GROMACS .gro file of C-alpha atoms in nm:
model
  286
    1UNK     CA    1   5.122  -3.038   0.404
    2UNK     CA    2   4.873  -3.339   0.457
    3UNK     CA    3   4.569  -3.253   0.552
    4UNK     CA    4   4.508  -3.591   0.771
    5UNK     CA    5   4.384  -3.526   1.113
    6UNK     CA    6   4.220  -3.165   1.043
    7UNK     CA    7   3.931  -3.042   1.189
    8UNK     CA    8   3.731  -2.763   1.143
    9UNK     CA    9   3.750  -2.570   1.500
   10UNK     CA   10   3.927  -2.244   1.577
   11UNK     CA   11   4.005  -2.404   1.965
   12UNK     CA   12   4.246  -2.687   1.874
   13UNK     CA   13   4.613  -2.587   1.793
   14UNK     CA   14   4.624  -2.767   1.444
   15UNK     CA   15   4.971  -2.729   1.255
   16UNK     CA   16   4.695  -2.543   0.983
   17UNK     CA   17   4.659  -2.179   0.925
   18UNK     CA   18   4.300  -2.037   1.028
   19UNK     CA   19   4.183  -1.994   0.743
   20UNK     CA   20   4.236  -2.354   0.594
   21UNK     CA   21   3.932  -2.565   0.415
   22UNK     CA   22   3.964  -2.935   0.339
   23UNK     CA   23   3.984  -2.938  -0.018
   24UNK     CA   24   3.724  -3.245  -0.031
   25UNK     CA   25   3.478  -3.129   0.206
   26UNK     CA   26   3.507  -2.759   0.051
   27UNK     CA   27   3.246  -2.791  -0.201
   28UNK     CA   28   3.052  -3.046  -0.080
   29UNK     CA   29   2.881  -2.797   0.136
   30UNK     CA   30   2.788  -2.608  -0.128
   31UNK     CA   31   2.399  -2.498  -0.139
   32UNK     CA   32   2.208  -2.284  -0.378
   33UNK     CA   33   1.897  -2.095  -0.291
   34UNK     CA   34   1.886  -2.253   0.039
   35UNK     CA   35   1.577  -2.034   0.186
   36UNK     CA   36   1.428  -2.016  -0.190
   37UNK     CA   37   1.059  -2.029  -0.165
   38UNK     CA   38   0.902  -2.034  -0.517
   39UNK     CA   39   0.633  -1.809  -0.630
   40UNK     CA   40   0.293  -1.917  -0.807
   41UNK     CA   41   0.073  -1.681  -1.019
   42UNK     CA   42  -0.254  -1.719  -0.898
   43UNK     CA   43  -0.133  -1.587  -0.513
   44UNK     CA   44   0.045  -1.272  -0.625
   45UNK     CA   45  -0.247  -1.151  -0.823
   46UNK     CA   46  -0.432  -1.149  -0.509
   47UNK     CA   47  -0.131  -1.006  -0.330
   48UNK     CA   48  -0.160  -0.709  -0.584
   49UNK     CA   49  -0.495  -0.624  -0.537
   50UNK     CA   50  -0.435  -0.415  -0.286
   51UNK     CA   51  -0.250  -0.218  -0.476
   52UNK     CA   52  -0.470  -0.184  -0.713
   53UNK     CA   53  -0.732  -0.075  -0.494
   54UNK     CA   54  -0.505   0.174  -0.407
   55UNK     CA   55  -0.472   0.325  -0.760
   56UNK     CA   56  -0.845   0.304  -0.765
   57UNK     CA   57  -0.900   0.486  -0.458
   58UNK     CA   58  -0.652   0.761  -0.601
   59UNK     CA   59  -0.836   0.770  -0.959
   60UNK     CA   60  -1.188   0.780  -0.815
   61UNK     CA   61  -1.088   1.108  -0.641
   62UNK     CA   62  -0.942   1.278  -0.922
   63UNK     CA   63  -1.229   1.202  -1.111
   64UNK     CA   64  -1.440   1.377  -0.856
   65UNK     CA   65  -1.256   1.701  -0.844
   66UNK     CA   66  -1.285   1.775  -1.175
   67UNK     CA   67  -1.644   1.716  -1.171
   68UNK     CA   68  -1.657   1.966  -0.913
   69UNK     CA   69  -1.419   2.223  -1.031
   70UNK     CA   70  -1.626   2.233  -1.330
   71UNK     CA   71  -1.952   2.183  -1.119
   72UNK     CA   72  -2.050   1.881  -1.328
   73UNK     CA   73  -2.102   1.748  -0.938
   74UNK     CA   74  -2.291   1.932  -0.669
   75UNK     CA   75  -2.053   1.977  -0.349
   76UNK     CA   76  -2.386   1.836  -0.161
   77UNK     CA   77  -2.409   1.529  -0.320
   78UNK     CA   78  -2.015   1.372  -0.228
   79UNK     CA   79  -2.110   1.557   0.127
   80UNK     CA   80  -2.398   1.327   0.137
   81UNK     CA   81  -2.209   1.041  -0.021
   82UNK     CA   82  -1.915   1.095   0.238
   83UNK     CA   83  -2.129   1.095   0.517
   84UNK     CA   84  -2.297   0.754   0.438
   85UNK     CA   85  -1.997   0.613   0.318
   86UNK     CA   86  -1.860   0.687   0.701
   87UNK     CA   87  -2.126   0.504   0.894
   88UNK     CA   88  -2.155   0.250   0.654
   89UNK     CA   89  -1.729   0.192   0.654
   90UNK     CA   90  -1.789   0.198   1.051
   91UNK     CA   91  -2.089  -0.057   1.042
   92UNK     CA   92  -1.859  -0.309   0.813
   93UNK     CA   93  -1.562  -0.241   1.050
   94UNK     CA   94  -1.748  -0.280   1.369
   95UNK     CA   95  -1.897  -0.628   1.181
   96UNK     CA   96  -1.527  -0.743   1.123
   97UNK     CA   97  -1.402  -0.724   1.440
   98UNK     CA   98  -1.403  -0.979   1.649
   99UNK     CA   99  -1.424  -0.842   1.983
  100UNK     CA  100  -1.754  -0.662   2.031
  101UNK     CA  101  -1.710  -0.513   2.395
  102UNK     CA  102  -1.394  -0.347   2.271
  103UNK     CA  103  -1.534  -0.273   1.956
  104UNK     CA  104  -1.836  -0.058   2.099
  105UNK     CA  105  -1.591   0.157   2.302
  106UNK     CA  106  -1.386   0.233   2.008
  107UNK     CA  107  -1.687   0.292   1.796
  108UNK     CA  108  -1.769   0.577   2.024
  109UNK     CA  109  -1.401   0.748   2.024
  110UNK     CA  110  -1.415   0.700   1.631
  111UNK     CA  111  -1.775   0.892   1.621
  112UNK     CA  112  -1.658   1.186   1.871
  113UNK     CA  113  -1.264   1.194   1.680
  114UNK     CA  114  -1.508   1.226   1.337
  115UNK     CA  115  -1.728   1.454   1.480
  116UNK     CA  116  -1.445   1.692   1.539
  117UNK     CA  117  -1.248   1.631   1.216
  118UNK     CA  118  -1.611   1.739   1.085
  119UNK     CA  119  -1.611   2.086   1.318
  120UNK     CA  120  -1.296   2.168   1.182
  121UNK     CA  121  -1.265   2.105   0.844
  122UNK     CA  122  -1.589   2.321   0.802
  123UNK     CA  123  -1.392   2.626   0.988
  124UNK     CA  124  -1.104   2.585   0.788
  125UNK     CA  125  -1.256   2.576   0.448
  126UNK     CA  126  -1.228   2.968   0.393
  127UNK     CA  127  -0.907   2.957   0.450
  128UNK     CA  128  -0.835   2.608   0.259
  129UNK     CA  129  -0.993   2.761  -0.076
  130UNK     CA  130  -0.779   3.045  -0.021
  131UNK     CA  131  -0.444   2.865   0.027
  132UNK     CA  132  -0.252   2.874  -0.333
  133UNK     CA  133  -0.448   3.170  -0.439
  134UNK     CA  134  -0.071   3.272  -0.565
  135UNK     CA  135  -0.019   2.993  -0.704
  136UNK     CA  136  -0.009   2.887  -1.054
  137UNK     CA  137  -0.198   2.583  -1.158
  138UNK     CA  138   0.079   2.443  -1.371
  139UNK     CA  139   0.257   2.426  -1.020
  140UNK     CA  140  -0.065   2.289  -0.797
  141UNK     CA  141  -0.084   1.989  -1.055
  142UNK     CA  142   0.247   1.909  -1.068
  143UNK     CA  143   0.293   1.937  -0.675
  144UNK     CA  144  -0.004   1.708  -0.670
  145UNK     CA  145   0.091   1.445  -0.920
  146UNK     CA  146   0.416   1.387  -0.755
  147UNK     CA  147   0.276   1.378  -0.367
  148UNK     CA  148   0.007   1.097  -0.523
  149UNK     CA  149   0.309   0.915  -0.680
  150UNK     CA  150   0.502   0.902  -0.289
  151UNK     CA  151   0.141   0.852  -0.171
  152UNK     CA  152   0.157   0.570  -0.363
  153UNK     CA  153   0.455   0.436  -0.353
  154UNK     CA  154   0.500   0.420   0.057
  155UNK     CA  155   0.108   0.283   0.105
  156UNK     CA  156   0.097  -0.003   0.345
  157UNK     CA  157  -0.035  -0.291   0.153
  158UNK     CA  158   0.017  -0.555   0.404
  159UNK     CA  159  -0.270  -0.748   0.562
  160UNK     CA  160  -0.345  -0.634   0.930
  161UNK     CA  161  -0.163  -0.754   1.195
  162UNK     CA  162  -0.217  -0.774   1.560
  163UNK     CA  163   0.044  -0.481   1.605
  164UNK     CA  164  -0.119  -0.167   1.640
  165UNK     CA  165   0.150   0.054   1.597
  166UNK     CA  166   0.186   0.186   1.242
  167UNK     CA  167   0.444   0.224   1.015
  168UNK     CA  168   0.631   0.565   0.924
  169UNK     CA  169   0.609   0.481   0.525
  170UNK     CA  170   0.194   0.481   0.612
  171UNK     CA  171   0.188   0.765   0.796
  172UNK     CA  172   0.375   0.956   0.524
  173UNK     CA  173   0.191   0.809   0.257
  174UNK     CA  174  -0.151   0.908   0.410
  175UNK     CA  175   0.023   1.266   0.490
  176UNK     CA  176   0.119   1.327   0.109
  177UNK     CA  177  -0.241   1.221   0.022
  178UNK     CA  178  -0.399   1.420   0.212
  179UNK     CA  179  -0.194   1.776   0.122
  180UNK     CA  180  -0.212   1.674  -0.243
  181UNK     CA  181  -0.602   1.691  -0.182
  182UNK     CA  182  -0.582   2.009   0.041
  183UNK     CA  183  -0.371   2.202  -0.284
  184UNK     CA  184  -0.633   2.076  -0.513
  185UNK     CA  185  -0.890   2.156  -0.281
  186UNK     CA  186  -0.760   2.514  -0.328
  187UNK     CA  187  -0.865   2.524  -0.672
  188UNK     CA  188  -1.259   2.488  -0.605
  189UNK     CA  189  -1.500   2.727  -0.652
  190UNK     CA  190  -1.661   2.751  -0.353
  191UNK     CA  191  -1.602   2.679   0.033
  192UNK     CA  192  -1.868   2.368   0.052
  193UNK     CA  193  -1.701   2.242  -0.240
  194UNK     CA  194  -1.360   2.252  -0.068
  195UNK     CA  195  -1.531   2.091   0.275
  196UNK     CA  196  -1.659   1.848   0.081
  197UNK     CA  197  -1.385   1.772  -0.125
  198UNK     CA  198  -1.121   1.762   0.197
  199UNK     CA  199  -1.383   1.566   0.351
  200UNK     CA  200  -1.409   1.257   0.073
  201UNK     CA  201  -1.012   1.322   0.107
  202UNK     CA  202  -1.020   1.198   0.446
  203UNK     CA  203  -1.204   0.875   0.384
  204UNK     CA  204  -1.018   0.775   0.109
  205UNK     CA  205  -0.694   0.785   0.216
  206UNK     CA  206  -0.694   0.808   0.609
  207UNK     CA  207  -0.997   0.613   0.700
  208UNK     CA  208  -1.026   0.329   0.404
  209UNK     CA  209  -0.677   0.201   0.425
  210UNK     CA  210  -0.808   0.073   0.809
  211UNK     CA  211  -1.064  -0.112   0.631
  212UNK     CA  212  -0.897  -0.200   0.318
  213UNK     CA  213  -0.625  -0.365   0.585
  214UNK     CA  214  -0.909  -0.576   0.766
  215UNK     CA  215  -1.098  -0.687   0.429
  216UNK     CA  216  -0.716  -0.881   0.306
  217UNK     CA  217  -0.804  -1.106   0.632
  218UNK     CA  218  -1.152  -1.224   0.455
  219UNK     CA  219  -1.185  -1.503   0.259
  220UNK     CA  220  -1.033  -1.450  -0.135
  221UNK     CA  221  -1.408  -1.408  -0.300
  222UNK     CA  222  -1.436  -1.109  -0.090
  223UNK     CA  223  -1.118  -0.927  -0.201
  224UNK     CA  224  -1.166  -1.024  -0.553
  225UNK     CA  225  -1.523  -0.849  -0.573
  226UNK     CA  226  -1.428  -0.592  -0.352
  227UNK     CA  227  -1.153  -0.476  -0.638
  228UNK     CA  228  -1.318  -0.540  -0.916
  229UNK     CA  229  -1.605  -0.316  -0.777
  230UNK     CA  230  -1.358   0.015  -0.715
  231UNK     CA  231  -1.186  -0.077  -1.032
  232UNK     CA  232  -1.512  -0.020  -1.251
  233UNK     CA  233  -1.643   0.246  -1.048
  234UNK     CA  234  -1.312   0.436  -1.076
  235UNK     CA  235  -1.279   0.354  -1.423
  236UNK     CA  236  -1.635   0.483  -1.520
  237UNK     CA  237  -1.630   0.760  -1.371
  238UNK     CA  238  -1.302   0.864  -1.561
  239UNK     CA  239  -1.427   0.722  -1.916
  240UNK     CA  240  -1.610   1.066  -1.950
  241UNK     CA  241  -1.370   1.296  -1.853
  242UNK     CA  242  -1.115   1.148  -2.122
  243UNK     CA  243  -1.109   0.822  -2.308
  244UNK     CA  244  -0.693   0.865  -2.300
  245UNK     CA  245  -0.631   0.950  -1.896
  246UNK     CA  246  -0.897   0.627  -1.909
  247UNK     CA  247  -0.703   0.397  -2.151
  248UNK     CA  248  -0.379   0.452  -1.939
  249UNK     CA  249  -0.539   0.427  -1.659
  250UNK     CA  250  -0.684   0.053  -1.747
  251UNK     CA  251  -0.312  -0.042  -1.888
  252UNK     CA  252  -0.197   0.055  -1.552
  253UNK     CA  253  -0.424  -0.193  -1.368
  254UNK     CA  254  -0.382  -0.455  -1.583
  255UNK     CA  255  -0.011  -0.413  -1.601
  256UNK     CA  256  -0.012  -0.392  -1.173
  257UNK     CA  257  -0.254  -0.687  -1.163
  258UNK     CA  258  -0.180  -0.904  -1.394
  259UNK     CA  259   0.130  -0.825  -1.588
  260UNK     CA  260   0.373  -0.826  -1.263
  261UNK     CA  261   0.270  -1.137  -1.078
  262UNK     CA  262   0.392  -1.294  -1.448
  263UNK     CA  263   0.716  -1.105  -1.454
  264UNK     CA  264   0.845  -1.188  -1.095
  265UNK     CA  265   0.724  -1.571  -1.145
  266UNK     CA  266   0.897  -1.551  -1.498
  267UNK     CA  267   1.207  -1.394  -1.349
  268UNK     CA  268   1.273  -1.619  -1.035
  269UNK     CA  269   1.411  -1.954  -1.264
  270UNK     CA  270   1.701  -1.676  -1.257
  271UNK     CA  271   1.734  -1.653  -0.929
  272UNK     CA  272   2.116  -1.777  -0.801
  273UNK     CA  273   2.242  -1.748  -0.429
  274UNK     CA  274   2.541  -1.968  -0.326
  275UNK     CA  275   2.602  -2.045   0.028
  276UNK     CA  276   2.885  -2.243   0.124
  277UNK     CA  277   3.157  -2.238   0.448
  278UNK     CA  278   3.296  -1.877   0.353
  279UNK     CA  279   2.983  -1.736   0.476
  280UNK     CA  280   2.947  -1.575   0.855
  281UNK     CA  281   2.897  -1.876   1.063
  282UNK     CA  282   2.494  -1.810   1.267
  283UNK     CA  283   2.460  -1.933   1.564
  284UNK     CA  284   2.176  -2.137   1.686
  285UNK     CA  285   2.016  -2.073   1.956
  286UNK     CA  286   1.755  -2.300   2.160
   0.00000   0.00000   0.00000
């Protein structure tokens, strides 16, 4: 059957079956990687550092429960530590916002909500040291390692956006965090210690992802200092706990920083997506 006088519409009665293709136009439509956008280095290293300052975040407070479950670390020091860690987080948050008026109302719903998270993490801490008292610690620190691994894993490490609303992977992520902390919390000696511990908890991984979100909006030196300060701070405060969990732990940063961004730039020359007329036709709309 000649193929003279064929056109390509579903409308016209054409003496072709529906699904016919001229066989000179059929490949000349052919594209590969059509929405292909290339990847460079330098970019996803700084994409990853929030994920690294996630990892540091998560190995700064390990390293501070074992100081104070073997009271290497007085629970009123990190209290005092939290505490101007808060206003000082606030300050920097209240300075990178650009809309003062609604920034001074919100500063005083942040200090009241505070306030009360303070009231009642005090009158809970009885009852939080108290919590896995029949529990074995081979259990608590697995149950812990593997709620810091989801905690990881579903952390928001986008840049902030004007929508407010957050995501259910955050929320969860911030929720594992924060019982992993609450069953090693348990383990403490005493009921500051556990206040204090629960408290630090709080910053780290409810309050600092807020800022963490609105320092990825500041210019590139920023973020870059900003991470390599938590990443030495984390990392010296785990050197003298053990040079191993330490050694890992600096293979794991380098590998997330460093290491990846080279593997998905490597790995996109691979990358091989045909589109041609046998895909779904999408419509354009004005």
């Amino acid at each position: 059957m000649s193929s003279a006088g064929w056109n390509k519409v579903l409308w016209e009665r054409q003496p072709f079956p529906d699904n016919y293709i001229h066989p000179h136009s059929f490949l000349s439509s052919l594209r590969r990687n059509p929405n292909f956008k290339p990847y460079t280095y330098w970019p996803l290293v700084l994409l990853c550092c929030a994920i690294t300052q996630h990892l540091a975040t998560i190995f700064t407070f390990l390293a501070v429960f074992v100081r104070l479950k073997e009271r290497w670390l007085d629970a009123r020091v990190l209290l005092w530590v939290s505490i101007v860690s808060f206003f000082g987080g606030h300050a920097l948050c209240e300075i990178l916002s650009s809309n003062t008026v609604r920034g001074a109302s919100t500063g005083s719903k942040t200090i009241k909500s505070s306030l009360l998270v303070f009231l009642a993490l005090m009158g809970l801490s009885p009852v939080l040291r108290t919590l896995t008292a029949a529990t074995s610690s081979d259990s608590i620190w697995a149950l812990s390692a593997c709620l810091f691994l989801l905690n990881a894993l579903l952390a928001d490490y986008s840049s902030m956006k004007p929508v407010t609303q957050e995501r259910l992977t955050s929320v969860l992520s911030m929720n594992a965090a924060i019982s992993s902390s609450v069953v090693l919390a348990s383990r403490l000696p005493d009921d500051l210690a556990v206040f204090s511990l629960v408290l630090f908890a709080v910053q780290l991984f409810a309050l600092f992802p807020m800022l963490r979100h609105r320092l990825q909006v500041t210019p590139q030196v920023v973020q870059i200092l900003f991470t390599l300060i938590l990443c030495v701070l984390s990392f010296v405060l785990t050197v003298p706990l053990s040079v191993s969990v330490a050694s890992i732990y600096a293979c794991i940063l380098i590998t997330v920083t460093f290491v990846a961004p080279g593997v998905l730039v490597w790995a996109q020359k691979y990358k091989n997506e045909i589109r041609g007329p046998w895909d779904v036709a999408v419509p354009r709309l004005n």
